[in-house]
mmCIF file of C-alpha atoms and ligand atoms in Angstrom:
data_model
loop_
_atom_site.group_PDB
_atom_site.id
_atom_site.type_symbol
_atom_site.label_atom_id
_atom_site.label_comp_id
_atom_site.label_asym_id
_atom_site.label_seq_id
_atom_site.Cartn_x
_atom_site.Cartn_y
_atom_site.Cartn_z
ATOM 1 C CA MET A 1 16.130 -2.841 27.054
ATOM 2 C CA GLU A 2 13.237 -0.530 26.126
ATOM 3 C CA MET A 3 12.392 0.688 22.630
ATOM 4 C CA ARG A 4 9.648 3.221 22.097
ATOM 5 C CA ALA A 5 7.982 5.077 19.194
ATOM 6 C CA THR A 6 4.720 6.855 18.464
ATOM 7 C CA ALA A 7 2.794 7.108 15.202
ATOM 8 C CA VAL A 8 -0.319 8.987 14.106
ATOM 9 C CA ALA A 9 -2.662 7.732 11.361
ATOM 10 C CA CYS A 10 -5.930 8.881 9.830
ATOM 11 C CA SER A 11 -8.883 6.627 9.224
ATOM 12 C CA ASN A 12 -10.219 6.454 5.669
ATOM 13 C CA ILE A 13 -13.544 6.232 3.898
ATOM 14 C CA ALA A 14 -13.836 3.768 1.037
ATOM 15 C CA LEU A 15 -15.231 5.201 -2.192
ATOM 16 C CA THR A 16 -15.204 1.726 -3.741
ATOM 17 C CA LYS A 17 -15.485 -0.915 -1.060
ATOM 18 C CA TYR A 18 -13.511 -3.787 0.372
ATOM 19 C CA TRP A 19 -16.310 -6.207 1.238
ATOM 20 C CA GLY A 20 -15.426 -9.886 0.930
ATOM 21 C CA LYS A 21 -12.029 -11.568 1.322
ATOM 22 C CA ALA A 22 -10.043 -14.013 -0.774
ATOM 23 C CA ASP A 23 -7.824 -14.828 2.236
ATOM 24 C CA PHE A 24 -9.066 -14.365 5.795
ATOM 25 C CA ARG A 25 -5.760 -14.773 7.616
ATOM 26 C CA ASP A 26 -3.978 -11.988 5.736
ATOM 27 C CA ASN A 27 -7.025 -9.891 4.776
ATOM 28 C CA VAL A 28 -6.486 -10.249 1.048
ATOM 29 C CA PRO A 29 -9.608 -8.749 -0.544
ATOM 30 C CA LEU A 30 -11.728 -10.031 -3.415
ATOM 31 C CA ASN A 31 -11.338 -6.730 -5.255
ATOM 32 C CA ASP A 32 -9.428 -3.442 -5.480
ATOM 33 C CA SER A 33 -10.777 -0.468 -3.520
ATOM 34 C CA VAL A 34 -10.267 3.309 -3.465
ATOM 35 C CA SER A 35 -10.431 5.592 -0.431
ATOM 36 C CA MET A 36 -9.891 9.063 0.969
ATOM 37 C CA CYS A 37 -8.028 9.590 4.259
ATOM 38 C CA LEU A 38 -10.034 11.413 6.931
ATOM 39 C CA SER A 39 -8.146 14.328 8.484
ATOM 40 C CA GLU A 40 -10.161 14.434 11.730
ATOM 41 C CA ALA A 41 -10.520 10.717 12.466
ATOM 42 C CA ILE A 42 -7.095 10.072 13.932
ATOM 43 C CA THR A 43 -5.437 7.416 16.074
ATOM 44 C CA THR A 44 -2.197 8.074 17.961
ATOM 45 C CA THR A 45 -0.356 4.977 19.184
ATOM 46 C CA THR A 46 2.774 4.534 21.262
ATOM 47 C CA VAL A 47 4.476 1.133 21.252
ATOM 48 C CA VAL A 48 7.153 0.194 23.779
ATOM 49 C CA TRP A 49 8.895 -3.143 23.263
ATOM 50 C CA ASP A 50 9.872 -4.045 26.826
ATOM 51 C CA ASP A 51 11.535 -7.311 27.871
ATOM 52 C CA THR A 52 10.743 -6.669 31.547
ATOM 53 C CA LEU A 53 7.032 -7.254 30.873
ATOM 54 C CA SER A 54 5.619 -10.769 31.243
ATOM 55 C CA GLN A 55 2.893 -10.128 28.637
ATOM 56 C CA ASP A 56 1.522 -7.381 26.390
ATOM 57 C CA GLU A 57 -0.225 -4.458 28.073
ATOM 58 C CA ILE A 58 -2.767 -2.697 25.897
ATOM 59 C CA HIS A 59 -4.562 0.562 26.654
ATOM 60 C CA LEU A 60 -7.190 2.123 24.373
ATOM 61 C CA ASP A 61 -8.645 5.550 25.061
ATOM 62 C CA GLY A 62 -7.378 5.517 28.645
ATOM 63 C CA GLU A 63 -8.618 2.041 29.529
ATOM 64 C CA ARG A 64 -6.677 -1.220 29.971
ATOM 65 C CA ILE A 65 -8.052 -3.664 27.398
ATOM 66 C CA LEU A 66 -8.433 -7.296 28.426
ATOM 67 C CA ASP A 67 -11.195 -8.394 26.042
ATOM 68 C CA GLN A 68 -11.239 -9.657 22.452
ATOM 69 C CA ARG A 69 -9.832 -6.357 21.112
ATOM 70 C CA GLY A 70 -6.678 -6.900 23.187
ATOM 71 C CA VAL A 71 -6.389 -10.494 21.982
ATOM 72 C CA ARG A 72 -6.576 -9.283 18.354
ATOM 73 C CA ILE A 73 -3.746 -6.787 18.970
ATOM 74 C CA SER A 74 -1.587 -9.350 20.809
ATOM 75 C CA ARG A 75 -2.058 -11.895 17.997
ATOM 76 C CA TYR A 76 -1.013 -9.219 15.555
ATOM 77 C CA LEU A 77 2.083 -8.409 17.610
ATOM 78 C CA ASP A 78 2.823 -12.168 17.662
ATOM 79 C CA ARG A 79 3.121 -12.065 13.862
ATOM 80 C CA ILE A 80 5.613 -9.208 14.072
ATOM 81 C CA ARG A 81 7.456 -11.002 16.881
ATOM 82 C CA ALA A 82 7.683 -14.177 14.774
ATOM 83 C CA ASP A 83 9.831 -12.241 12.284
ATOM 84 C CA TYR A 84 11.582 -9.804 14.646
ATOM 85 C CA TYR A 85 11.970 -9.377 18.428
ATOM 86 C CA ARG A 86 10.349 -11.829 20.788
ATOM 87 C CA MET A 87 9.511 -9.215 23.375
ATOM 88 C CA PRO A 88 6.220 -8.173 24.981
ATOM 89 C CA ALA A 89 4.932 -4.698 24.237
ATOM 90 C CA ARG A 90 3.109 -1.906 25.992
ATOM 91 C CA VAL A 91 0.652 -0.338 23.534
ATOM 92 C CA VAL A 92 -1.139 2.900 24.370
ATOM 93 C CA SER A 93 -3.581 4.235 21.820
ATOM 94 C CA MET A 94 -5.919 7.250 21.711
ATOM 95 C CA ASN A 95 -8.590 8.056 19.128
ATOM 96 C CA SER A 96 -9.537 11.627 18.257
ATOM 97 C CA PHE A 97 -13.101 10.493 17.706
ATOM 98 C CA PRO A 98 -15.323 9.182 20.500
ATOM 99 C CA ALA A 99 -15.249 5.391 20.967
ATOM 100 C CA GLY A 100 -18.293 3.434 19.845
ATOM 101 C CA THR A 101 -19.364 5.991 17.248
ATOM 102 C CA GLY A 102 -19.056 3.505 14.408
ATOM 103 C CA ILE A 103 -16.226 5.430 12.768
ATOM 104 C CA ALA A 104 -13.770 2.799 11.583
ATOM 105 C CA SER A 105 -11.046 2.825 14.210
ATOM 106 C CA SER A 106 -9.424 -0.371 12.959
ATOM 107 C CA ALA A 107 -8.096 1.414 9.834
ATOM 108 C CA SER A 108 -6.341 4.234 11.687
ATOM 109 C CA GLY A 109 -5.641 1.891 14.612
ATOM 110 C CA PHE A 110 -3.701 -0.783 12.740
ATOM 111 C CA ALA A 111 -1.938 1.765 10.501
ATOM 112 C CA ALA A 112 -0.664 3.612 13.588
ATOM 113 C CA LEU A 113 0.135 0.349 15.400
ATOM 114 C CA ALA A 114 2.147 -1.068 12.480
ATOM 115 C CA ALA A 115 4.102 2.174 12.029
ATOM 116 C CA ALA A 116 4.817 2.586 15.767
ATOM 117 C CA ALA A 117 5.708 -1.102 16.257
ATOM 118 C CA PHE A 118 8.364 -0.965 13.522
ATOM 119 C CA ALA A 119 9.608 2.516 14.369
ATOM 120 C CA ALA A 120 10.205 1.334 17.949
ATOM 121 C CA MET A 121 12.535 -1.403 16.729
ATOM 122 C CA ASP A 122 16.213 -1.078 16.285
ATOM 123 C CA GLU A 123 15.758 -2.003 12.610
ATOM 124 C CA GLU A 124 15.532 -0.182 9.333
ATOM 125 C CA MET A 125 11.986 1.189 8.871
ATOM 126 C CA PRO A 126 9.999 -0.786 6.258
ATOM 127 C CA ASP A 127 9.137 1.227 3.135
ATOM 128 C CA ASP A 128 5.529 2.337 2.543
ATOM 129 C CA GLU A 129 4.692 -0.757 0.550
ATOM 130 C CA ALA A 130 5.938 -3.100 3.262
ATOM 131 C CA LEU A 131 4.232 -1.029 5.959
ATOM 132 C CA SER A 132 0.979 -1.131 3.995
ATOM 133 C CA ARG A 133 1.283 -4.928 3.867
ATOM 134 C CA TRP A 134 1.821 -5.076 7.631
ATOM 135 C CA ALA A 135 -1.124 -2.741 8.329
ATOM 136 C CA ARG A 136 -3.375 -4.885 6.097
ATOM 137 C CA ARG A 137 -2.511 -8.015 8.077
ATOM 138 C CA GLY A 138 -4.028 -6.254 11.132
ATOM 139 C CA SER A 139 -7.140 -4.900 9.382
ATOM 140 C CA GLY A 140 -7.625 -4.804 5.619
ATOM 141 C CA SER A 141 -8.727 -1.187 5.340
ATOM 142 C CA ALA A 142 -5.708 -0.082 7.442
ATOM 143 C CA CYS A 143 -3.370 -0.614 4.460
ATOM 144 C CA ARG A 144 -4.973 2.416 2.767
ATOM 145 C CA SER A 145 -4.218 4.638 5.805
ATOM 146 C CA ILE A 146 -0.441 4.398 5.321
ATOM 147 C CA HIS A 147 -0.740 6.908 2.477
ATOM 148 C CA GLY A 148 -2.436 10.298 2.633
ATOM 149 C CA GLY A 149 -5.051 11.859 0.380
ATOM 150 C CA PHE A 150 -6.593 9.487 -2.178
ATOM 151 C CA VAL A 151 -5.439 5.882 -2.176
ATOM 152 C CA GLU A 152 -5.957 2.685 -4.119
ATOM 153 C CA TRP A 153 -5.622 -0.754 -2.575
ATOM 154 C CA VAL A 154 -4.650 -3.198 -5.312
ATOM 155 C CA ALA A 155 -6.156 -6.545 -4.310
ATOM 156 C CA GLY A 156 -3.257 -8.524 -5.792
ATOM 157 C CA THR A 157 -3.094 -12.294 -5.767
ATOM 158 C CA GLY A 158 -2.026 -12.888 -2.177
ATOM 159 C CA ASP A 159 -0.199 -11.583 0.886
ATOM 160 C CA GLU A 160 2.892 -10.421 -1.022
ATOM 161 C CA ASP A 161 1.309 -8.200 -3.672
ATOM 162 C CA SER A 162 -1.866 -6.972 -1.932
ATOM 163 C CA VAL A 163 -0.834 -3.392 -1.090
ATOM 164 C CA ALA A 164 -2.147 0.170 -1.153
ATOM 165 C CA ARG A 165 -0.687 2.828 -3.455
ATOM 166 C CA PRO A 166 -1.177 6.605 -3.411
ATOM 167 C CA LEU A 167 -3.371 8.053 -6.175
ATOM 168 C CA ALA A 168 -3.203 11.769 -5.279
ATOM 169 C CA GLY A 169 -1.963 13.739 -2.273
ATOM 170 C CA PRO A 170 -4.185 15.547 0.262
ATOM 171 C CA ASP A 171 -3.881 18.867 -1.633
ATOM 172 C CA HIS A 172 -5.100 17.418 -4.930
ATOM 173 C CA TRP A 173 -8.776 18.160 -4.248
ATOM 174 C CA ASP A 174 -10.628 19.986 -1.479
ATOM 175 C CA LEU A 175 -13.178 17.225 -1.011
ATOM 176 C CA ARG A 176 -14.940 17.069 2.350
ATOM 177 C CA ASP A 177 -16.458 14.106 4.134
ATOM 178 C CA LEU A 178 -19.013 15.246 6.717
ATOM 179 C CA VAL A 179 -19.575 12.165 8.872
ATOM 180 C CA VAL A 180 -23.037 12.352 10.417
ATOM 181 C CA LEU A 181 -23.305 10.246 13.575
ATOM 182 C CA VAL A 182 -26.816 8.929 13.106
ATOM 183 C CA SER A 183 -26.590 6.256 15.810
ATOM 184 C CA ARG A 184 -24.066 5.149 18.426
ATOM 185 C CA ALA A 185 -25.657 1.729 18.985
ATOM 186 C CA PRO A 186 -23.173 -1.177 18.688
ATOM 187 C CA LYS A 187 -23.300 -3.115 15.420
ATOM 188 C CA ALA A 188 -25.349 -6.326 15.440
ATOM 189 C CA ILE A 189 -22.947 -7.923 12.901
ATOM 190 C CA SER A 190 -19.226 -7.120 13.044
ATOM 191 C CA SER A 191 -17.425 -6.280 9.822
ATOM 192 C CA SER A 192 -15.346 -9.484 10.209
ATOM 193 C CA ASP A 193 -18.526 -11.571 10.123
ATOM 194 C CA GLY A 194 -19.860 -9.345 7.335
ATOM 195 C CA HIS A 195 -16.834 -10.125 5.146
ATOM 196 C CA ARG A 196 -17.450 -13.853 5.669
ATOM 197 C CA ILE A 197 -21.126 -13.643 4.774
ATOM 198 C CA ALA A 198 -20.374 -11.494 1.708
ATOM 199 C CA SER A 199 -17.612 -13.750 0.375
ATOM 200 C CA THR A 200 -20.045 -16.575 -0.428
ATOM 201 C CA HIS A 201 -23.065 -14.385 -1.245
ATOM 202 C CA PRO A 202 -24.800 -15.489 -4.477
ATOM 203 C CA PHE A 203 -24.779 -11.881 -5.771
ATOM 204 C CA MET A 204 -21.025 -11.515 -5.289
ATOM 205 C CA PRO A 205 -19.987 -12.772 -8.762
ATOM 206 C CA ALA A 206 -22.247 -10.142 -10.377
ATOM 207 C CA ARG A 207 -20.721 -7.446 -8.167
ATOM 208 C CA GLN A 208 -17.185 -8.560 -9.001
ATOM 209 C CA ALA A 209 -17.949 -8.474 -12.732
ATOM 210 C CA GLN A 210 -18.770 -4.760 -12.688
ATOM 211 C CA LEU A 211 -16.244 -3.527 -10.125
ATOM 212 C CA PRO A 212 -13.199 -3.077 -12.412
ATOM 213 C CA ALA A 213 -15.122 -0.600 -14.621
ATOM 214 C CA ARG A 214 -16.491 1.262 -11.598
ATOM 215 C CA GLY A 215 -13.040 1.415 -10.017
ATOM 216 C CA LEU A 216 -11.541 2.911 -13.179
ATOM 217 C CA ALA A 217 -14.355 5.475 -13.392
ATOM 218 C CA VAL A 218 -13.882 6.466 -9.722
ATOM 219 C CA LYS A 219 -10.134 6.933 -10.227
ATOM 220 C CA GLY A 220 -10.846 9.008 -13.334
ATOM 221 C CA ALA A 221 -13.326 11.214 -11.444
ATOM 222 C CA ILE A 222 -10.753 11.795 -8.688
ATOM 223 C CA ALA A 223 -8.023 12.624 -11.215
ATOM 224 C CA ASN A 224 -10.361 15.121 -12.963
ATOM 225 C CA ARG A 225 -11.908 16.451 -9.729
ATOM 226 C CA ASP A 226 -15.269 15.621 -11.291
ATOM 227 C CA PHE A 227 -17.682 15.688 -8.362
ATOM 228 C CA SER A 228 -20.921 14.822 -10.148
ATOM 229 C CA THR A 229 -19.407 11.686 -11.717
ATOM 230 C CA LEU A 230 -17.790 10.668 -8.435
ATOM 231 C CA GLY A 231 -21.006 11.280 -6.480
ATOM 232 C CA ALA A 232 -23.131 9.052 -8.727
ATOM 233 C CA LEU A 233 -20.541 6.246 -8.595
ATOM 234 C CA ILE A 234 -20.018 6.244 -4.828
ATOM 235 C CA GLU A 235 -23.750 6.210 -4.072
ATOM 236 C CA GLN A 236 -24.253 3.253 -6.406
ATOM 237 C CA GLU A 237 -21.285 1.487 -4.790
ATOM 238 C CA ALA A 238 -22.442 2.083 -1.201
ATOM 239 C CA LEU A 239 -25.997 0.950 -1.938
ATOM 240 C CA GLU A 240 -24.719 -2.132 -3.750
ATOM 241 C CA MET A 241 -22.615 -3.100 -0.720
ATOM 242 C CA HIS A 242 -25.633 -2.596 1.555
ATOM 243 C CA ALA A 243 -27.801 -4.638 -0.833
ATOM 244 C CA LEU A 244 -25.398 -7.525 -0.225
ATOM 245 C CA MET A 245 -25.503 -6.912 3.524
ATOM 246 C CA ILE A 246 -29.292 -6.754 3.678
ATOM 247 C CA SER A 247 -29.723 -9.902 1.586
ATOM 248 C CA GLY A 248 -26.980 -11.943 3.296
ATOM 249 C CA VAL A 249 -27.546 -14.855 5.693
ATOM 250 C CA PRO A 250 -27.711 -13.701 8.402
ATOM 251 C CA ALA A 251 -28.852 -10.315 7.126
ATOM 252 C CA ALA A 252 -27.080 -7.153 8.316
ATOM 253 C CA LEU A 253 -29.519 -4.254 8.284
ATOM 254 C CA TYR A 254 -27.271 -1.386 9.341
ATOM 255 C CA PHE A 255 -29.651 1.401 8.303
ATOM 256 C CA GLN A 256 -31.473 3.271 11.061
ATOM 257 C CA PRO A 257 -34.452 5.569 10.412
ATOM 258 C CA GLY A 258 -32.067 8.545 10.580
ATOM 259 C CA THR A 259 -29.872 6.940 7.901
ATOM 260 C CA ILE A 260 -32.753 6.612 5.438
ATOM 261 C CA ALA A 261 -34.036 10.129 6.190
ATOM 262 C CA LEU A 262 -30.607 11.583 5.398
ATOM 263 C CA LEU A 263 -30.149 9.565 2.190
ATOM 264 C CA HIS A 264 -33.499 10.853 0.891
ATOM 265 C CA ALA A 265 -32.660 14.415 1.948
ATOM 266 C CA ILE A 266 -29.284 14.312 0.147
ATOM 267 C CA ARG A 267 -30.974 13.212 -3.079
ATOM 268 C CA GLU A 268 -33.507 16.024 -2.752
ATOM 269 C CA TRP A 269 -30.848 18.679 -1.995
ATOM 270 C CA ARG A 270 -29.019 17.610 -5.128
ATOM 271 C CA GLU A 271 -31.885 16.944 -7.533
ATOM 272 C CA ALA A 272 -34.401 19.611 -6.437
ATOM 273 C CA ASP A 273 -32.087 22.342 -5.095
ATOM 274 C CA GLY A 274 -28.954 21.805 -7.196
ATOM 275 C CA VAL A 275 -26.528 21.361 -4.255
ATOM 276 C CA PRO A 276 -23.592 19.160 -5.384
ATOM 277 C CA VAL A 277 -23.607 16.588 -2.579
ATOM 278 C CA ALA A 278 -23.471 12.785 -2.417
ATOM 279 C CA PHE A 279 -23.255 10.042 0.212
ATOM 280 C CA THR A 280 -21.409 6.878 0.994
ATOM 281 C CA LEU A 281 -21.737 4.461 3.915
ATOM 282 C CA ASP A 282 -19.550 2.050 5.842
ATOM 283 C CA ALA A 283 -20.729 -1.095 7.598
ATOM 284 C CA GLY A 284 -22.921 0.936 9.931
ATOM 285 C CA PRO A 285 -25.738 3.474 10.165
ATOM 286 C CA ASN A 286 -23.650 6.665 9.944
ATOM 287 C CA VAL A 287 -23.757 8.646 6.724
ATOM 288 C CA HIS A 288 -20.647 10.060 5.051
ATOM 289 C CA VAL A 289 -21.826 13.191 3.241
ATOM 290 C CA LEU A 290 -19.384 14.252 0.531
ATOM 291 C CA CYS A 291 -19.115 17.653 -1.128
ATOM 292 C CA GLU A 292 -16.461 20.089 -2.285
ATOM 293 C CA GLY A 293 -15.140 22.598 0.245
ATOM 294 C CA GLU A 294 -17.024 25.581 -1.183
ATOM 295 C CA HIS A 295 -20.370 23.835 -0.559
ATOM 296 C CA ALA A 296 -19.551 22.501 2.921
ATOM 297 C CA PRO A 297 -21.136 25.400 4.901
ATOM 298 C CA GLU A 298 -24.420 25.025 2.997
ATOM 299 C CA VAL A 299 -24.441 21.236 3.375
ATOM 300 C CA LEU A 300 -23.669 21.533 7.104
ATOM 301 C CA ARG A 301 -26.521 24.015 7.505
ATOM 302 C CA ARG A 302 -28.913 21.587 5.824
ATOM 303 C CA ILE A 303 -27.762 18.634 7.961
ATOM 304 C CA GLU A 304 -28.280 20.712 11.124
ATOM 305 C CA ALA A 305 -31.771 21.787 9.949
ATOM 306 C CA LEU A 306 -32.718 18.168 9.232
ATOM 307 C CA ALA A 307 -31.312 16.721 12.464
ATOM 308 C CA PRO A 308 -30.792 19.508 15.022
ATOM 309 C CA GLY A 309 -27.910 18.826 17.415
ATOM 310 C CA VAL A 310 -26.574 15.806 15.512
ATOM 311 C CA THR A 311 -22.788 15.301 15.748
ATOM 312 C CA VAL A 312 -20.968 15.918 12.454
ATOM 313 C CA LEU A 313 -17.243 15.301 11.985
ATOM 314 C CA GLU A 314 -15.929 17.380 9.085
ATOM 315 C CA ASN A 315 -12.939 15.828 7.305
ATOM 316 C CA ARG A 316 -10.608 16.970 4.557
ATOM 317 C CA PRO A 317 -8.247 14.581 2.728
ATOM 318 C CA GLY A 318 -5.871 13.582 5.528
ATOM 319 C CA PRO A 319 -2.069 13.166 5.611
ATOM 320 C CA PRO A 320 -0.106 9.874 5.500
ATOM 321 C CA VAL A 321 0.844 7.993 8.655
ATOM 322 C CA ARG A 322 3.627 9.858 10.465
ATOM 323 C CA ARG A 323 5.896 9.587 13.488
ATOM 324 C CA THR A 324 5.807 11.998 16.382
ATOM 325 C CA ASP A 325 7.902 12.543 19.502
ATOM 326 C CA HIS A 326 4.777 13.262 21.559
ATOM 327 C CA HIS A 327 4.670 9.845 23.193
ATOM 328 C CA LEU A 328 1.575 8.729 25.101
ATOM 329 C CA ILE A 329 3.788 6.960 27.669
HETATM 330 C C1 DP6 B 1 -17.231 -1.531 4.928
HETATM 331 O O1 DP6 B 1 -11.020 -3.341 7.225
HETATM 332 O O2 DP6 B 1 -12.754 -3.318 9.053
HETATM 333 O O3 DP6 B 1 -15.396 -0.270 5.795
HETATM 334 O O4 DP6 B 1 -9.981 -6.587 7.401
HETATM 335 O O5 DP6 B 1 -11.705 -7.687 8.807
HETATM 336 O O6 DP6 B 1 -10.454 -5.692 9.700
HETATM 337 P P1 DP6 B 1 -11.009 -6.402 8.471
HETATM 338 O O7 DP6 B 1 -12.187 -5.474 7.886
HETATM 339 P P2 DP6 B 1 -12.278 -3.899 7.762
HETATM 340 O O8 DP6 B 1 -13.445 -3.767 6.664
HETATM 341 C C2 DP6 B 1 -13.828 -2.510 6.172
HETATM 342 C C3 DP6 B 1 -15.114 -2.641 5.449
HETATM 343 C C4 DP6 B 1 -15.725 -1.340 4.943
HETATM 344 C C5 DP6 B 1 -15.290 -1.045 3.509
HETATM 345 C C6 DP6 B 1 -13.891 -0.501 3.306
HETATM 346 O O9 DP6 B 1 -13.333 0.159 4.207
HETATM 347 O O10 DP6 B 1 -13.385 -0.690 2.181
#
């Protein structure tokens, strides 16, 4: 028996961050978060449940994976197998963005894997809420990639009610995220370790106390397409997360010189030249430069002038996870 399906998912950028977990097994976060799906940061994954295999076979970007990444995927498939078929799988996955660029591939990766794994079964497809739950069990931020456009992940109280919900579709607002690849060096501290360090950080209670108000304000700014309010909030949020990272034990200093140069430049473009632009950051050195579509050519020109030849990935609000018949195997 062979059962096959393919799914495509976008990555997402958090506007308010998931950083710190209440439950490490199921990736239940300490707080709600809000994100935008990234149209050009895409993972396509084909899953074949195949009882002729003796073990899982996992291929990422054209390479057979036998290291820790493969173990993580097999453990994840074990959880699905515990509830459904007890069959090995062949998983073939391709990213649209180059590997090792620091763009979160676990969000698009586990959203596409969850959708393809269930679609390949001879079972009724889980609804979006259930699929979001399954994606989150693979990687927390993946639960937000089940939906398109602007998404909220409601932390909930545990595995059952910690799910992402759509806030507004991809056409709601022509917001752009220009991802500037400042450095391709591997991270010194993985985001899994980062979540652990953050969860017991002495500043965390102060962060948690102010997050509900910031989350509400971010959702309001998205609803009203209010860029200047959103920009101020997301910069504060990103810097607060990095303040926790920098002051953690061990400390995670993700900024590179190019990161700092771009953050200063963005402030100057906005405050001195009146260009409506703002930044956010993930757990890494790359800068996500946000602006509305009409200002994107000007912002791109300025990025290129500041860092000639730098790679920039221009994203619009991306679509929800979807199935395709273009199988990778
Ligand atoms: C900084 O979702 O990668 O991007 O659940 O351990 O897989 P795991 O973590 P992950 O963490 C993402 C952290 C972040 C912020 C965010 O996306 O909200």
